[in-house]
């Protein structure tokens, strides 16, 4: 079994567990699963010193992490949210309640951000204190599996390459406890690990590990580079 097949097997098992337990909706497969208790995980994350110290937060656009994004806005943190599928040359939204009359939960949603928030490139962003990522499965060593598209890995690699994510940046994921597995997980060269896992029940501190130093071009097929504008632009600069 190849590495991708191993990853897909774990994803399939976790999606099934979430759906069978009615923790996630029946259509959760293929996505970062929204889960019952995501609000509790956000509240628990907000009690940590890591959260309190963070002034700038970069988050994924999935519904599972909406309570975290809304909480960041309530507390006046600078929030950058990835454009879904990194589909624009400026790959992040800057969400700022100082220039909005919308309630935090609405402003932090992906659909509203697409209409109401400006897109920014990495040259317009501040250094990131906390990265919040979505996850399908994760173990206590911090090895995580996303939904398989690789967007989070690319986003973090872009920010590392441009000096906005450093060794001082903490990477966290919020998940349901059923998504935390007690087994080794398959890992690719371009995968990053998380430093902190927050479930609806507990905060798990993971051992710090080496991070990718930036984009690993050999891991990206040409069609993916062509589909993501910022990758295409950077690839052209390298030729």
PDB file of N, CA, C and O in Angstrom, residues 110-174:
ATOM      1  N   UNK A 110     -16.656  31.808   5.709  1.00  0.00           N
ATOM      2  CA  UNK A 110     -15.988  31.848   4.409  1.00  0.00           C
ATOM      3  C   UNK A 110     -16.821  32.592   3.373  1.00  0.00           C
ATOM      4  O   UNK A 110     -16.288  33.388   2.588  1.00  0.00           O
ATOM      5  N   UNK A 111     -18.120  32.370   3.384  1.00  0.00           N
ATOM      6  CA  UNK A 111     -18.974  33.006   2.369  1.00  0.00           C
ATOM      7  C   UNK A 111     -19.028  34.513   2.552  1.00  0.00           C
ATOM      8  O   UNK A 111     -18.997  35.267   1.574  1.00  0.00           O
ATOM      9  N   UNK A 112     -19.073  34.974   3.801  1.00  0.00           N
ATOM     10  CA  UNK A 112     -19.109  36.417   4.044  1.00  0.00           C
ATOM     11  C   UNK A 112     -17.764  37.055   3.741  1.00  0.00           C
ATOM     12  O   UNK A 112     -17.701  38.140   3.156  1.00  0.00           O
ATOM     13  N   UNK A 113     -16.685  36.403   4.121  1.00  0.00           N
ATOM     14  CA  UNK A 113     -15.353  36.955   3.862  1.00  0.00           C
ATOM     15  C   UNK A 113     -15.131  37.174   2.374  1.00  0.00           C
ATOM     16  O   UNK A 113     -14.528  38.170   1.961  1.00  0.00           O
ATOM     17  N   UNK A 114     -15.649  36.260   1.561  1.00  0.00           N
ATOM     18  CA  UNK A 114     -15.479  36.389   0.112  1.00  0.00           C
ATOM     19  C   UNK A 114     -16.143  37.645  -0.427  1.00  0.00           C
ATOM     20  O   UNK A 114     -15.717  38.197  -1.449  1.00  0.00           O
ATOM     21  N   UNK A 115     -17.185  38.117   0.256  1.00  0.00           N
ATOM     22  CA  UNK A 115     -17.904  39.303  -0.198  1.00  0.00           C
ATOM     23  C   UNK A 115     -17.439  40.584   0.491  1.00  0.00           C
ATOM     24  O   UNK A 115     -17.472  41.669  -0.107  1.00  0.00           O
ATOM     25  N   UNK A 116     -17.017  40.463   1.749  1.00  0.00           N
ATOM     26  CA  UNK A 116     -16.850  41.667   2.563  1.00  0.00           C
ATOM     27  C   UNK A 116     -15.417  41.961   3.006  1.00  0.00           C
ATOM     28  O   UNK A 116     -15.159  43.067   3.497  1.00  0.00           O
ATOM     29  N   UNK A 117     -14.497  41.018   2.857  1.00  0.00           N
ATOM     30  CA  UNK A 117     -13.143  41.216   3.378  1.00  0.00           C
ATOM     31  C   UNK A 117     -12.127  41.335   2.251  1.00  0.00           C
ATOM     32  O   UNK A 117     -12.217  40.610   1.254  1.00  0.00           O
ATOM     33  N   UNK A 118     -11.148  42.218   2.403  1.00  0.00           N
ATOM     34  CA  UNK A 118     -10.133  42.348   1.358  1.00  0.00           C
ATOM     35  C   UNK A 118      -9.198  41.148   1.330  1.00  0.00           C
ATOM     36  O   UNK A 118      -8.919  40.536   2.363  1.00  0.00           O
ATOM     37  N   UNK A 119      -8.726  40.811   0.143  1.00  0.00           N
ATOM     38  CA  UNK A 119      -7.708  39.782   0.011  1.00  0.00           C
ATOM     39  C   UNK A 119      -6.337  40.430   0.114  1.00  0.00           C
ATOM     40  O   UNK A 119      -6.128  41.544  -0.351  1.00  0.00           O
ATOM     41  N   UNK A 120      -5.402  39.720   0.725  1.00  0.00           N
ATOM     42  CA  UNK A 120      -4.050  40.246   0.890  1.00  0.00           C
ATOM     43  C   UNK A 120      -3.036  39.194   0.481  1.00  0.00           C
ATOM     44  O   UNK A 120      -3.273  37.986   0.581  1.00  0.00           O
ATOM     45  N   UNK A 121      -1.892  39.679   0.026  1.00  0.00           N
ATOM     46  CA  UNK A 121      -0.757  38.812  -0.252  1.00  0.00           C
ATOM     47  C   UNK A 121       0.156  38.756   0.952  1.00  0.00           C
ATOM     48  O   UNK A 121       0.012  39.541   1.907  1.00  0.00           O
ATOM     49  N   UNK A 122       1.120  37.873   0.916  1.00  0.00           N
ATOM     50  CA  UNK A 122       2.014  37.726   2.065  1.00  0.00           C
ATOM     51  C   UNK A 122       2.830  38.982   2.322  1.00  0.00           C
ATOM     52  O   UNK A 122       3.242  39.236   3.457  1.00  0.00           O
ATOM     53  N   UNK A 123       3.045  39.802   1.289  1.00  0.00           N
ATOM     54  CA  UNK A 123       3.801  41.039   1.480  1.00  0.00           C
ATOM     55  C   UNK A 123       3.013  42.090   2.250  1.00  0.00           C
ATOM     56  O   UNK A 123       3.572  43.105   2.668  1.00  0.00           O
ATOM     57  N   UNK A 124       1.712  41.849   2.465  1.00  0.00           N
ATOM     58  CA  UNK A 124       0.863  42.785   3.200  1.00  0.00           C
ATOM     59  C   UNK A 124       0.515  42.282   4.601  1.00  0.00           C
ATOM     60  O   UNK A 124      -0.244  42.940   5.308  1.00  0.00           O
ATOM     61  N   UNK A 125       1.068  41.145   4.978  1.00  0.00           N
ATOM     62  CA  UNK A 125       0.673  40.503   6.230  1.00  0.00           C
ATOM     63  C   UNK A 125       1.707  40.712   7.329  1.00  0.00           C
ATOM     64  O   UNK A 125       2.892  40.906   7.064  1.00  0.00           O
ATOM     65  N   UNK A 126       1.231  40.655   8.558  1.00  0.00           N
ATOM     66  CA  UNK A 126       2.106  40.697   9.724  1.00  0.00           C
ATOM     67  C   UNK A 126       2.559  39.278  10.077  1.00  0.00           C
ATOM     68  O   UNK A 126       1.900  38.298   9.718  1.00  0.00           O
ATOM     69  N   UNK A 127       3.663  39.153  10.800  1.00  0.00           N
ATOM     70  CA  UNK A 127       4.089  37.821  11.246  1.00  0.00           C
ATOM     71  C   UNK A 127       2.979  37.129  12.039  1.00  0.00           C
ATOM     72  O   UNK A 127       2.232  37.759  12.789  1.00  0.00           O
ATOM     73  N   UNK A 128       2.885  35.814  11.872  1.00  0.00           N
ATOM     74  CA  UNK A 128       1.796  35.035  12.439  1.00  0.00           C
ATOM     75  C   UNK A 128       2.223  34.430  13.774  1.00  0.00           C
ATOM     76  O   UNK A 128       3.247  33.753  13.872  1.00  0.00           O
ATOM     77  N   UNK A 129       1.404  34.668  14.810  1.00  0.00           N
ATOM     78  CA  UNK A 129       1.663  34.071  16.118  1.00  0.00           C
ATOM     79  C   UNK A 129       1.067  32.669  16.233  1.00  0.00           C
ATOM     80  O   UNK A 129       1.642  31.802  16.890  1.00  0.00           O
ATOM     81  N   UNK A 130      -0.098  32.482  15.616  1.00  0.00           N
ATOM     82  CA  UNK A 130      -0.819  31.219  15.778  1.00  0.00           C
ATOM     83  C   UNK A 130      -1.440  30.808  14.445  1.00  0.00           C
ATOM     84  O   UNK A 130      -2.149  31.597  13.822  1.00  0.00           O
ATOM     85  N   UNK A 131      -1.142  29.592  14.014  1.00  0.00           N
ATOM     86  CA  UNK A 131      -1.785  29.000  12.839  1.00  0.00           C
ATOM     87  C   UNK A 131      -2.827  28.014  13.333  1.00  0.00           C
ATOM     88  O   UNK A 131      -2.525  27.132  14.147  1.00  0.00           O
ATOM     89  N   UNK A 132      -4.063  28.158  12.857  1.00  0.00           N
ATOM     90  CA  UNK A 132      -5.137  27.227  13.177  1.00  0.00           C
ATOM     91  C   UNK A 132      -5.455  26.441  11.916  1.00  0.00           C
ATOM     92  O   UNK A 132      -5.765  27.026  10.876  1.00  0.00           O
ATOM     93  N   UNK A 133      -5.369  25.128  11.999  1.00  0.00           N
ATOM     94  CA  UNK A 133      -5.604  24.317  10.806  1.00  0.00           C
ATOM     95  C   UNK A 133      -6.703  23.303  11.054  1.00  0.00           C
ATOM     96  O   UNK A 133      -6.949  22.873  12.182  1.00  0.00           O
ATOM     97  N   UNK A 134      -7.379  22.932   9.985  1.00  0.00           N
ATOM     98  CA  UNK A 134      -8.379  21.880  10.037  1.00  0.00           C
ATOM     99  C   UNK A 134      -7.720  20.526   9.841  1.00  0.00           C
ATOM    100  O   UNK A 134      -6.661  20.409   9.215  1.00  0.00           O
ATOM    101  N   UNK A 135      -8.350  19.501  10.373  1.00  0.00           N
ATOM    102  CA  UNK A 135      -7.739  18.170  10.391  1.00  0.00           C
ATOM    103  C   UNK A 135      -8.814  17.100  10.262  1.00  0.00           C
ATOM    104  O   UNK A 135      -9.927  17.272  10.752  1.00  0.00           O
ATOM    105  N   UNK A 136      -8.460  15.994   9.611  1.00  0.00           N
ATOM    106  CA  UNK A 136      -9.320  14.819   9.623  1.00  0.00           C
ATOM    107  C   UNK A 136      -8.877  13.869  10.733  1.00  0.00           C
ATOM    108  O   UNK A 136      -9.695  13.388  11.520  1.00  0.00           O
ATOM    109  N   UNK A 137      -7.574  13.602  10.810  1.00  0.00           N
ATOM    110  CA  UNK A 137      -7.045  12.718  11.850  1.00  0.00           C
ATOM    111  C   UNK A 137      -5.715  13.267  12.336  1.00  0.00           C
ATOM    112  O   UNK A 137      -4.956  13.864  11.571  1.00  0.00           O
ATOM    113  N   UNK A 138      -5.417  13.051  13.613  1.00  0.00           N
ATOM    114  CA  UNK A 138      -4.164  13.540  14.195  1.00  0.00           C
ATOM    115  C   UNK A 138      -3.780  12.597  15.326  1.00  0.00           C
ATOM    116  O   UNK A 138      -4.642  11.989  15.966  1.00  0.00           O
ATOM    117  N   UNK A 139      -2.457  12.435  15.545  1.00  0.00           N
ATOM    118  CA  UNK A 139      -2.034  11.661  16.706  1.00  0.00           C
ATOM    119  C   UNK A 139      -1.311  12.563  17.709  1.00  0.00           C
ATOM    120  O   UNK A 139      -1.078  13.746  17.438  1.00  0.00           O
ATOM    121  N   UNK A 140      -0.980  12.010  18.849  1.00  0.00           N
ATOM    122  CA  UNK A 140      -0.430  12.817  19.934  1.00  0.00           C
ATOM    123  C   UNK A 140       1.006  13.248  19.685  1.00  0.00           C
ATOM    124  O   UNK A 140       1.550  14.036  20.463  1.00  0.00           O
ATOM    125  N   UNK A 141       1.611  12.748  18.633  1.00  0.00           N
ATOM    126  CA  UNK A 141       2.917  13.246  18.207  1.00  0.00           C
ATOM    127  C   UNK A 141       2.774  14.506  17.347  1.00  0.00           C
ATOM    128  O   UNK A 141       3.776  15.121  16.983  1.00  0.00           O
ATOM    129  N   UNK A 142       1.551  14.856  16.992  1.00  0.00           N
ATOM    130  CA  UNK A 142       1.308  16.046  16.176  1.00  0.00           C
ATOM    131  C   UNK A 142       1.221  15.783  14.690  1.00  0.00           C
ATOM    132  O   UNK A 142       1.041  16.719  13.905  1.00  0.00           O
ATOM    133  N   UNK A 143       1.340  14.516  14.270  1.00  0.00           N
ATOM    134  CA  UNK A 143       1.202  14.190  12.852  1.00  0.00           C
ATOM    135  C   UNK A 143      -0.282  14.295  12.493  1.00  0.00           C
ATOM    136  O   UNK A 143      -1.126  13.689  13.167  1.00  0.00           O
ATOM    137  N   UNK A 144      -0.601  15.053  11.458  1.00  0.00           N
ATOM    138  CA  UNK A 144      -2.002  15.272  11.100  1.00  0.00           C
ATOM    139  C   UNK A 144      -2.253  14.885   9.644  1.00  0.00           C
ATOM    140  O   UNK A 144      -1.336  14.938   8.810  1.00  0.00           O
ATOM    141  N   UNK A 145      -3.467  14.537   9.373  1.00  0.00           N
ATOM    142  CA  UNK A 145      -3.926  14.319   8.011  1.00  0.00           C
ATOM    143  C   UNK A 145      -5.060  15.291   7.744  1.00  0.00           C
ATOM    144  O   UNK A 145      -6.043  15.317   8.491  1.00  0.00           O
ATOM    145  N   UNK A 146      -4.928  16.085   6.677  1.00  0.00           N
ATOM    146  CA  UNK A 146      -6.030  16.912   6.238  1.00  0.00           C
ATOM    147  C   UNK A 146      -6.948  16.110   5.341  1.00  0.00           C
ATOM    148  O   UNK A 146      -6.927  14.874   5.351  1.00  0.00           O
ATOM    149  N   UNK A 147      -7.717  16.786   4.530  1.00  0.00           N
ATOM    150  CA  UNK A 147      -8.670  16.072   3.680  1.00  0.00           C
ATOM    151  C   UNK A 147      -8.005  15.480   2.438  1.00  0.00           C
ATOM    152  O   UNK A 147      -8.627  14.736   1.682  1.00  0.00           O
ATOM    153  N   UNK A 148      -6.728  15.826   2.194  1.00  0.00           N
ATOM    154  CA  UNK A 148      -6.004  15.207   1.098  1.00  0.00           C
ATOM    155  C   UNK A 148      -5.680  16.115  -0.068  1.00  0.00           C
ATOM    156  O   UNK A 148      -4.954  15.720  -0.980  1.00  0.00           O
ATOM    157  N   UNK A 149      -6.171  17.360  -0.034  1.00  0.00           N
ATOM    158  CA  UNK A 149      -5.914  18.276  -1.148  1.00  0.00           C
ATOM    159  C   UNK A 149      -4.575  19.000  -1.017  1.00  0.00           C
ATOM    160  O   UNK A 149      -4.042  19.494  -2.006  1.00  0.00           O
ATOM    161  N   UNK A 150      -4.037  19.081   0.194  1.00  0.00           N
ATOM    162  CA  UNK A 150      -2.723  19.679   0.399  1.00  0.00           C
ATOM    163  C   UNK A 150      -2.704  21.188   0.525  1.00  0.00           C
ATOM    164  O   UNK A 150      -1.627  21.788   0.586  1.00  0.00           O
ATOM    165  N   UNK A 151      -3.869  21.828   0.621  1.00  0.00           N
ATOM    166  CA  UNK A 151      -3.889  23.291   0.659  1.00  0.00           C
ATOM    167  C   UNK A 151      -3.245  23.856   1.925  1.00  0.00           C
ATOM    168  O   UNK A 151      -2.499  24.834   1.863  1.00  0.00           O
ATOM    169  N   UNK A 152      -3.530  23.248   3.076  1.00  0.00           N
ATOM    170  CA  UNK A 152      -2.943  23.760   4.319  1.00  0.00           C
ATOM    171  C   UNK A 152      -1.424  23.692   4.289  1.00  0.00           C
ATOM    172  O   UNK A 152      -0.730  24.604   4.751  1.00  0.00           O
ATOM    173  N   UNK A 153      -0.894  22.593   3.733  1.00  0.00           N
ATOM    174  CA  UNK A 153       0.559  22.464   3.638  1.00  0.00           C
ATOM    175  C   UNK A 153       1.150  23.573   2.771  1.00  0.00           C
ATOM    176  O   UNK A 153       2.195  24.141   3.099  1.00  0.00           O
ATOM    177  N   UNK A 154       0.484  23.888   1.686  1.00  0.00           N
ATOM    178  CA  UNK A 154       0.974  24.943   0.797  1.00  0.00           C
ATOM    179  C   UNK A 154       0.878  26.302   1.473  1.00  0.00           C
ATOM    180  O   UNK A 154       1.811  27.123   1.402  1.00  0.00           O
ATOM    181  N   UNK A 155      -0.240  26.577   2.152  1.00  0.00           N
ATOM    182  CA  UNK A 155      -0.405  27.857   2.845  1.00  0.00           C
ATOM    183  C   UNK A 155       0.699  28.070   3.872  1.00  0.00           C
ATOM    184  O   UNK A 155       1.319  29.138   3.924  1.00  0.00           O
ATOM    185  N   UNK A 156       0.934  27.045   4.696  1.00  0.00           N
ATOM    186  CA  UNK A 156       1.974  27.176   5.722  1.00  0.00           C
ATOM    187  C   UNK A 156       3.350  27.313   5.082  1.00  0.00           C
ATOM    188  O   UNK A 156       4.179  28.110   5.522  1.00  0.00           O
ATOM    189  N   UNK A 157       3.603  26.557   4.019  1.00  0.00           N
ATOM    190  CA  UNK A 157       4.898  26.651   3.337  1.00  0.00           C
ATOM    191  C   UNK A 157       5.126  28.045   2.764  1.00  0.00           C
ATOM    192  O   UNK A 157       6.241  28.584   2.844  1.00  0.00           O
ATOM    193  N   UNK A 158       4.097  28.644   2.188  1.00  0.00           N
ATOM    194  CA  UNK A 158       4.210  30.013   1.679  1.00  0.00           C
ATOM    195  C   UNK A 158       4.576  30.987   2.799  1.00  0.00           C
ATOM    196  O   UNK A 158       5.446  31.858   2.633  1.00  0.00           O
ATOM    197  N   UNK A 159       3.912  30.833   3.940  1.00  0.00           N
ATOM    198  CA  UNK A 159       4.157  31.739   5.063  1.00  0.00           C
ATOM    199  C   UNK A 159       5.543  31.514   5.668  1.00  0.00           C
ATOM    200  O   UNK A 159       6.200  32.466   6.095  1.00  0.00           O
ATOM    201  N   UNK A 160       5.996  30.268   5.704  1.00  0.00           N
ATOM    202  CA  UNK A 160       7.353  29.981   6.178  1.00  0.00           C
ATOM    203  C   UNK A 160       8.369  30.600   5.220  1.00  0.00           C
ATOM    204  O   UNK A 160       9.333  31.263   5.648  1.00  0.00           O
ATOM    205  N   UNK A 161       8.153  30.396   3.946  1.00  0.00           N
ATOM    206  CA  UNK A 161       9.093  30.883   2.937  1.00  0.00           C
ATOM    207  C   UNK A 161       9.244  32.393   3.005  1.00  0.00           C
ATOM    208  O   UNK A 161      10.329  32.938   2.760  1.00  0.00           O
ATOM    209  N   UNK A 162       8.168  33.087   3.356  1.00  0.00           N
ATOM    210  CA  UNK A 162       8.194  34.550   3.414  1.00  0.00           C
ATOM    211  C   UNK A 162       8.448  35.084   4.812  1.00  0.00           C
ATOM    212  O   UNK A 162       8.289  36.282   5.071  1.00  0.00           O
ATOM    213  N   UNK A 163       8.851  34.204   5.725  1.00  0.00           N
ATOM    214  CA  UNK A 163       9.263  34.637   7.057  1.00  0.00           C
ATOM    215  C   UNK A 163       8.136  35.024   7.985  1.00  0.00           C
ATOM    216  O   UNK A 163       8.378  35.615   9.045  1.00  0.00           O
ATOM    217  N   UNK A 164       6.892  34.672   7.648  1.00  0.00           N
ATOM    218  CA  UNK A 164       5.737  35.049   8.470  1.00  0.00           C
ATOM    219  C   UNK A 164       5.367  33.974   9.485  1.00  0.00           C
ATOM    220  O   UNK A 164       4.740  34.261  10.503  1.00  0.00           O
ATOM    221  N   UNK A 165       5.723  32.740   9.207  1.00  0.00           N
ATOM    222  CA  UNK A 165       5.631  31.650  10.170  1.00  0.00           C
ATOM    223  C   UNK A 165       7.047  31.210  10.486  1.00  0.00           C
ATOM    224  O   UNK A 165       7.821  30.879   9.576  1.00  0.00           O
ATOM    225  N   UNK A 166       7.411  31.254  11.752  1.00  0.00           N
ATOM    226  CA  UNK A 166       8.760  30.916  12.205  1.00  0.00           C
ATOM    227  C   UNK A 166       8.673  29.804  13.247  1.00  0.00           C
ATOM    228  O   UNK A 166       7.591  29.288  13.547  1.00  0.00           O
ATOM    229  N   UNK A 167       9.814  29.470  13.831  1.00  0.00           N
ATOM    230  CA  UNK A 167       9.817  28.455  14.885  1.00  0.00           C
ATOM    231  C   UNK A 167       9.051  28.922  16.115  1.00  0.00           C
ATOM    232  O   UNK A 167       8.668  28.100  16.964  1.00  0.00           O
ATOM    233  N   UNK A 168       8.843  30.231  16.246  1.00  0.00           N
ATOM    234  CA  UNK A 168       8.080  30.753  17.383  1.00  0.00           C
ATOM    235  C   UNK A 168       6.570  30.673  17.167  1.00  0.00           C
ATOM    236  O   UNK A 168       5.798  30.824  18.116  1.00  0.00           O
ATOM    237  N   UNK A 169       6.137  30.459  15.940  1.00  0.00           N
ATOM    238  CA  UNK A 169       4.722  30.347  15.634  1.00  0.00           C
ATOM    239  C   UNK A 169       4.198  28.997  16.116  1.00  0.00           C
ATOM    240  O   UNK A 169       4.809  27.966  15.867  1.00  0.00           O
ATOM    241  N   UNK A 170       3.078  29.030  16.803  1.00  0.00           N
ATOM    242  CA  UNK A 170       2.451  27.788  17.278  1.00  0.00           C
ATOM    243  C   UNK A 170       1.385  27.352  16.266  1.00  0.00           C
ATOM    244  O   UNK A 170       0.588  28.164  15.796  1.00  0.00           O
ATOM    245  N   UNK A 171       1.381  26.070  15.929  1.00  0.00           N
ATOM    246  CA  UNK A 171       0.385  25.513  15.018  1.00  0.00           C
ATOM    247  C   UNK A 171      -0.564  24.639  15.834  1.00  0.00           C
ATOM    248  O   UNK A 171      -0.134  23.740  16.554  1.00  0.00           O
ATOM    249  N   UNK A 172      -1.849  24.922  15.728  1.00  0.00           N
ATOM    250  CA  UNK A 172      -2.860  24.230  16.527  1.00  0.00           C
ATOM    251  C   UNK A 172      -3.964  23.706  15.621  1.00  0.00           C
ATOM    252  O   UNK A 172      -4.241  24.277  14.560  1.00  0.00           O
ATOM    253  N   UNK A 173      -4.576  22.612  16.036  1.00  0.00           N
ATOM    254  CA  UNK A 173      -5.786  22.133  15.370  1.00  0.00           C
ATOM    255  C   UNK A 173      -6.861  21.890  16.405  1.00  0.00           C
ATOM    256  O   UNK A 173      -6.563  21.488  17.544  1.00  0.00           O
ATOM    257  N   UNK A 174      -8.116  22.180  16.042  1.00  0.00           N
ATOM    258  CA  UNK A 174      -9.244  21.831  16.896  1.00  0.00           C
ATOM    259  C   UNK A 174      -9.994  20.679  16.227  1.00  0.00           C
ATOM    260  O   UNK A 174     -10.327  20.746  15.050  1.00  0.00           O
TER     261      UNK A 174
END
